[in-house]
Coordinates of N, CA and C in Angstrom, one line a residue:
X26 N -103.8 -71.4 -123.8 CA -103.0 -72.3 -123.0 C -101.6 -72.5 -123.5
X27 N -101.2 -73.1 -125.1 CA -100.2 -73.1 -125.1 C -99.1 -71.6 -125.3
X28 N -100.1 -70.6 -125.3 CA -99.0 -69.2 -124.9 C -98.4 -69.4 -124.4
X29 N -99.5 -69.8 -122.8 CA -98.3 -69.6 -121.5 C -97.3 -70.7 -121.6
X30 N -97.7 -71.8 -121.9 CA -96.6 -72.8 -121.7 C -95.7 -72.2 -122.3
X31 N -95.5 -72.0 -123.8 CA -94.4 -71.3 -124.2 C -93.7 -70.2 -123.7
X32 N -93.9 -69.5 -123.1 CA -94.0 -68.0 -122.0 C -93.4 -68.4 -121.4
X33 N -93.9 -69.5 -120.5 CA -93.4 -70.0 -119.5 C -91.9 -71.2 -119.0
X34 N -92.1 -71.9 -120.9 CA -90.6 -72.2 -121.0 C -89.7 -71.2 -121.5
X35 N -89.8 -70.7 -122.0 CA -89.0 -69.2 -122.5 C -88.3 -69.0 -121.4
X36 N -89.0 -68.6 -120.3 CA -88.8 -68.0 -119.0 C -88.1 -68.7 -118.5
X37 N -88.0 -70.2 -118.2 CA -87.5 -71.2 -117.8 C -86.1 -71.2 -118.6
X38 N -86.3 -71.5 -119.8 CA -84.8 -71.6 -120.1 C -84.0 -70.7 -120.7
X39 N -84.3 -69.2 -120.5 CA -83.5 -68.2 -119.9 C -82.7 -67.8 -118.9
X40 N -83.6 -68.5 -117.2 CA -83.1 -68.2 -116.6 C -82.1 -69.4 -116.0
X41 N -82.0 -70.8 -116.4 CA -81.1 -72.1 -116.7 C -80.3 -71.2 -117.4
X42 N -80.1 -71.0 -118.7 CA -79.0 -70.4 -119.3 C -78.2 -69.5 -118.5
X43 N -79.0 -68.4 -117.7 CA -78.1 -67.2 -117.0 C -77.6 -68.3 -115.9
X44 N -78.3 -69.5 -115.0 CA -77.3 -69.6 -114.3 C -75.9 -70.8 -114.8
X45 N -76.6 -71.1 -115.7 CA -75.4 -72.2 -116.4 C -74.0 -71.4 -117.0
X46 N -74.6 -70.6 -117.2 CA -72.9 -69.7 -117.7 C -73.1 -68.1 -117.3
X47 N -72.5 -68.5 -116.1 CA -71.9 -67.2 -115.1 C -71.3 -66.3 -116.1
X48 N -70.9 -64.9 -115.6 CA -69.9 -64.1 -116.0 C -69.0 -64.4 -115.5
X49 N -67.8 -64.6 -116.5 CA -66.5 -65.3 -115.5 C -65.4 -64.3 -115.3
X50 N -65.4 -63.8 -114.0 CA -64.5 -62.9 -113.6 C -63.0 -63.1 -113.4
X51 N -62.0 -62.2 -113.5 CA -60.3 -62.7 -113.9 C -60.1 -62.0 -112.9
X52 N -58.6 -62.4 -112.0 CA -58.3 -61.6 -111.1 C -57.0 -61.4 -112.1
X53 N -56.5 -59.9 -112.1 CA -55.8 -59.1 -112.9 C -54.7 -58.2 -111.6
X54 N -53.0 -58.7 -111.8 CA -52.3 -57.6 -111.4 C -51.8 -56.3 -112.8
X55 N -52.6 -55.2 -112.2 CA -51.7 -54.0 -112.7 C -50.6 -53.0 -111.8
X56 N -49.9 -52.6 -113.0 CA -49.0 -52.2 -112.3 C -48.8 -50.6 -112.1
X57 N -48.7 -49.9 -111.6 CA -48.2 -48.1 -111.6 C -47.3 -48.1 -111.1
X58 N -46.3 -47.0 -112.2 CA -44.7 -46.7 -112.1 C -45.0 -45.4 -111.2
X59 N -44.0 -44.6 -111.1 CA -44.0 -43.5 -109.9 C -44.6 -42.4 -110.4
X60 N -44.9 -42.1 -112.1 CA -45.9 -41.2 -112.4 C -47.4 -41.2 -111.7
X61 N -47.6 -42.3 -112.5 CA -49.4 -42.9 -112.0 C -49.5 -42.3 -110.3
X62 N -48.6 -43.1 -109.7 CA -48.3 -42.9 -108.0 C -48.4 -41.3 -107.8
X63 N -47.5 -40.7 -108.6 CA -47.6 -39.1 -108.5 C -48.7 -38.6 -108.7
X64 N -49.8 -39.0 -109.6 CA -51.1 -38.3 -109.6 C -52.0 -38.5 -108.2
X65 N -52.0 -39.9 -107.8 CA -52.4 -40.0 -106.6 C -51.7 -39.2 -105.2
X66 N -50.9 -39.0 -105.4 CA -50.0 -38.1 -104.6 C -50.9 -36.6 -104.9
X67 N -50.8 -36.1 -106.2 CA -51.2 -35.0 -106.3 C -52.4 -34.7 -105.8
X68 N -53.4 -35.6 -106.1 CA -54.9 -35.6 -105.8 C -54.7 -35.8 -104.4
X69 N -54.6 -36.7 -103.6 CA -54.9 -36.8 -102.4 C -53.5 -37.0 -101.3
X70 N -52.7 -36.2 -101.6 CA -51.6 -36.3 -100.4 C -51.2 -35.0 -100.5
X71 N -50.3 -34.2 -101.5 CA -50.0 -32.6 -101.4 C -49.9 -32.8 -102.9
X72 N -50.6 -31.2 -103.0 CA -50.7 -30.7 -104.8 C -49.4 -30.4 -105.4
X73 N -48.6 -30.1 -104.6 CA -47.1 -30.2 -105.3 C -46.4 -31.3 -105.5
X74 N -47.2 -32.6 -105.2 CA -46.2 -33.7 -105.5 C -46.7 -34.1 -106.7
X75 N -45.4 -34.7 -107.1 CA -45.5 -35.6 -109.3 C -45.3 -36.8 -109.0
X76 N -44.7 -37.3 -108.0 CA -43.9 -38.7 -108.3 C -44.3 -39.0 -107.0
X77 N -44.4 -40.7 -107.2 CA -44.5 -41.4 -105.5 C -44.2 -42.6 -105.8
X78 N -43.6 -43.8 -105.0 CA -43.1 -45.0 -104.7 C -43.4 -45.7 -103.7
X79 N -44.1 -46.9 -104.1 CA -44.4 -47.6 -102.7 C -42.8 -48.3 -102.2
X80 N -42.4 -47.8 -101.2 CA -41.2 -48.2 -101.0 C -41.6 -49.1 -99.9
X81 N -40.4 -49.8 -98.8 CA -40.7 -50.6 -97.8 C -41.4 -49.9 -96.7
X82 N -41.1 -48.3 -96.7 CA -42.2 -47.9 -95.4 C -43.3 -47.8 -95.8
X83 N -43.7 -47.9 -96.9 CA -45.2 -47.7 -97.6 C -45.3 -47.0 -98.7
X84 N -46.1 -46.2 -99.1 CA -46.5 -45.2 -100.6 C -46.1 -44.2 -100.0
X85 N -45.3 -43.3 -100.6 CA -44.5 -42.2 -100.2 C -44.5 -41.4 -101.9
X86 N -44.9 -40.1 -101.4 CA -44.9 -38.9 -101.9 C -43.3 -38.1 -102.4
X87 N -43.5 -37.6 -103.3 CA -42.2 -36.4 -103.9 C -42.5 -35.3 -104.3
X88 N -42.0 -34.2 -104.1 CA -42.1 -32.8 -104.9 C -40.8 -32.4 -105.5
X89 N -40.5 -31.6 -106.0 CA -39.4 -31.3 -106.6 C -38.7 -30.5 -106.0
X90 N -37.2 -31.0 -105.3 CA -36.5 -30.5 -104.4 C -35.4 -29.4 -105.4
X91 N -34.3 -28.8 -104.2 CA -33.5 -27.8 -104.9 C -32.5 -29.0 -105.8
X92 N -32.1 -28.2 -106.5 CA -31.3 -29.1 -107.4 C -32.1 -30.0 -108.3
X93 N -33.3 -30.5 -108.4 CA -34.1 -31.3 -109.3 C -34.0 -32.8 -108.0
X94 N -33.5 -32.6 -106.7 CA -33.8 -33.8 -106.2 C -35.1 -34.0 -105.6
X95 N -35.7 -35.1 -106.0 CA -37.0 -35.2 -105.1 C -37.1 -35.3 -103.6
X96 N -38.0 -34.5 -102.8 CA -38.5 -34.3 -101.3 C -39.3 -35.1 -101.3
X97 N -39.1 -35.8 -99.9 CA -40.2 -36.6 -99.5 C -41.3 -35.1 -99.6
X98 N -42.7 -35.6 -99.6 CA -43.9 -34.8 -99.1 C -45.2 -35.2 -98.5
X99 N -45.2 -36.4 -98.2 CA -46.1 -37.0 -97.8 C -46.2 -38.7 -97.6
X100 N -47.0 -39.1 -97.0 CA -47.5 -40.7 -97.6 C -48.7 -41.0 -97.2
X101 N -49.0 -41.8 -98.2 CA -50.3 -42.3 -98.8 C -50.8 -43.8 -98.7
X102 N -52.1 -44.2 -98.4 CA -52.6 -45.4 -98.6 C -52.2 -46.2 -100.0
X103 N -51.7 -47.1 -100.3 CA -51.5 -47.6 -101.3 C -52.9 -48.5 -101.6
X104 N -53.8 -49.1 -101.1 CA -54.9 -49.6 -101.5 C -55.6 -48.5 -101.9
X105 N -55.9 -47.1 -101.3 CA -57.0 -46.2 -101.8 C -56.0 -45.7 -103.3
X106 N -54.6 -45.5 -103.5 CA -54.3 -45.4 -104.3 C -54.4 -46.1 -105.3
X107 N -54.8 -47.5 -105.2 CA -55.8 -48.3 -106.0 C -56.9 -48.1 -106.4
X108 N -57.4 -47.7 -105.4 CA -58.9 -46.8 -106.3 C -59.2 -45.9 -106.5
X109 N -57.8 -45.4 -106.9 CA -57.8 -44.0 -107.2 C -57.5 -44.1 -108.6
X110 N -56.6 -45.0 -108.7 CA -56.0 -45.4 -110.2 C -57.0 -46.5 -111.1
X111 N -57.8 -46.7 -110.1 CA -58.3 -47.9 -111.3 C -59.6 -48.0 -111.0
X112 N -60.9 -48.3 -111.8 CA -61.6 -48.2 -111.4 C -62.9 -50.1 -111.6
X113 N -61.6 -50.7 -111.7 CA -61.9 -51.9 -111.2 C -62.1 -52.1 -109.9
X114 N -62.7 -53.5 -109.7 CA -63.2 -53.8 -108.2 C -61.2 -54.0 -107.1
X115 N -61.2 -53.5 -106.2 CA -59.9 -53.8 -106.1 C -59.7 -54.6 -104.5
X116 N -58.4 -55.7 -104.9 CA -58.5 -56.8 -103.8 C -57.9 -56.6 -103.0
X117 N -56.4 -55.6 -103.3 CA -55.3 -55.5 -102.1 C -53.8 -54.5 -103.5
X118 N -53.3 -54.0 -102.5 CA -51.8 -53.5 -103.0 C -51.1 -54.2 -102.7
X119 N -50.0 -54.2 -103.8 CA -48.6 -55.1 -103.4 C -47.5 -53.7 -104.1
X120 N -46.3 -54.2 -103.5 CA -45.2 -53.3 -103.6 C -44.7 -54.7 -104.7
X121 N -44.5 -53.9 -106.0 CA -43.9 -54.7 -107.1 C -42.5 -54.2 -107.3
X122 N -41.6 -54.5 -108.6 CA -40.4 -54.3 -108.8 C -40.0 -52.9 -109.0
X123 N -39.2 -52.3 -108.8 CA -38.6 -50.9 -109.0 C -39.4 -49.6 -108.0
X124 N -40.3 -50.2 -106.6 CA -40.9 -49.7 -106.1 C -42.3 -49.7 -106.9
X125 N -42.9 -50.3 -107.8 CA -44.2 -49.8 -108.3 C -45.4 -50.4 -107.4
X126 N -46.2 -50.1 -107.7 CA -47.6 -50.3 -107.2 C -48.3 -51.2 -107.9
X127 N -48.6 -52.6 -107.4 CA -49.2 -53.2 -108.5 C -50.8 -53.7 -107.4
X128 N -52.0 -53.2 -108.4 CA -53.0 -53.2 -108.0 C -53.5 -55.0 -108.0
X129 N -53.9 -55.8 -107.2 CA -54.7 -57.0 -107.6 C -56.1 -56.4 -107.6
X130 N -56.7 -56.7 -108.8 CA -58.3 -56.0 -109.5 C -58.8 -57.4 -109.8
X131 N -60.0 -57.4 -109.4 CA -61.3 -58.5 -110.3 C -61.8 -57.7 -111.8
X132 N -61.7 -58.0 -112.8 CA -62.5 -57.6 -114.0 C -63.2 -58.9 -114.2

């Protein structure tokens, strides 16, 4: 008999502890410059592009034009581009400074 009791508080104040102290989750902005963006480009918009910028019409694609100037080549989801780059849980895209991509993530 006093097994179970003990068994049975064990049990008890295990599962008080798991709910008394949660995992505490952060919401986290990261950011990607126009490289990171270019791999997303590469992988999922055209294989010749390196560079991409979420500009004001959206995530937009580059390949390497004559002269070394960048061609548009495509555009892209900037939220999938979030989970493309990251493999946190992800909340939403924002267009951050210099055109970058900044992911809002839960870790």
């Amino acid at each position: 008999m006093l097994r179970r009791v003990l068994t049975l508080t064990s049990v008890v104040a295990a599962t008080l502890l798991a709910v008394a102290l949660p995992a505490q989750a952060a919401v986290v902005d990261i950011p990607f410059g126009p490289s990171s963006i270019g791999e997303y480009c590469h992988a999922k918009v055209n294989s010749a592009s390196w560079l991409g910028f979420y500009e004001a019409g959206g995530l937009r694609c580059y390949v390497s034009g004559t002269g070394g100037a960048p061609q548009y080549a495509g555009s892209g989801d900037p939220y999938l581009a979030c989970k493309y780059l990251t493999t946190d849980v992800v909340m939403s895209a924002l267009r951050g400074a210099s055109d970058a991509l900044v992911c809002r993530v839960i870790r």
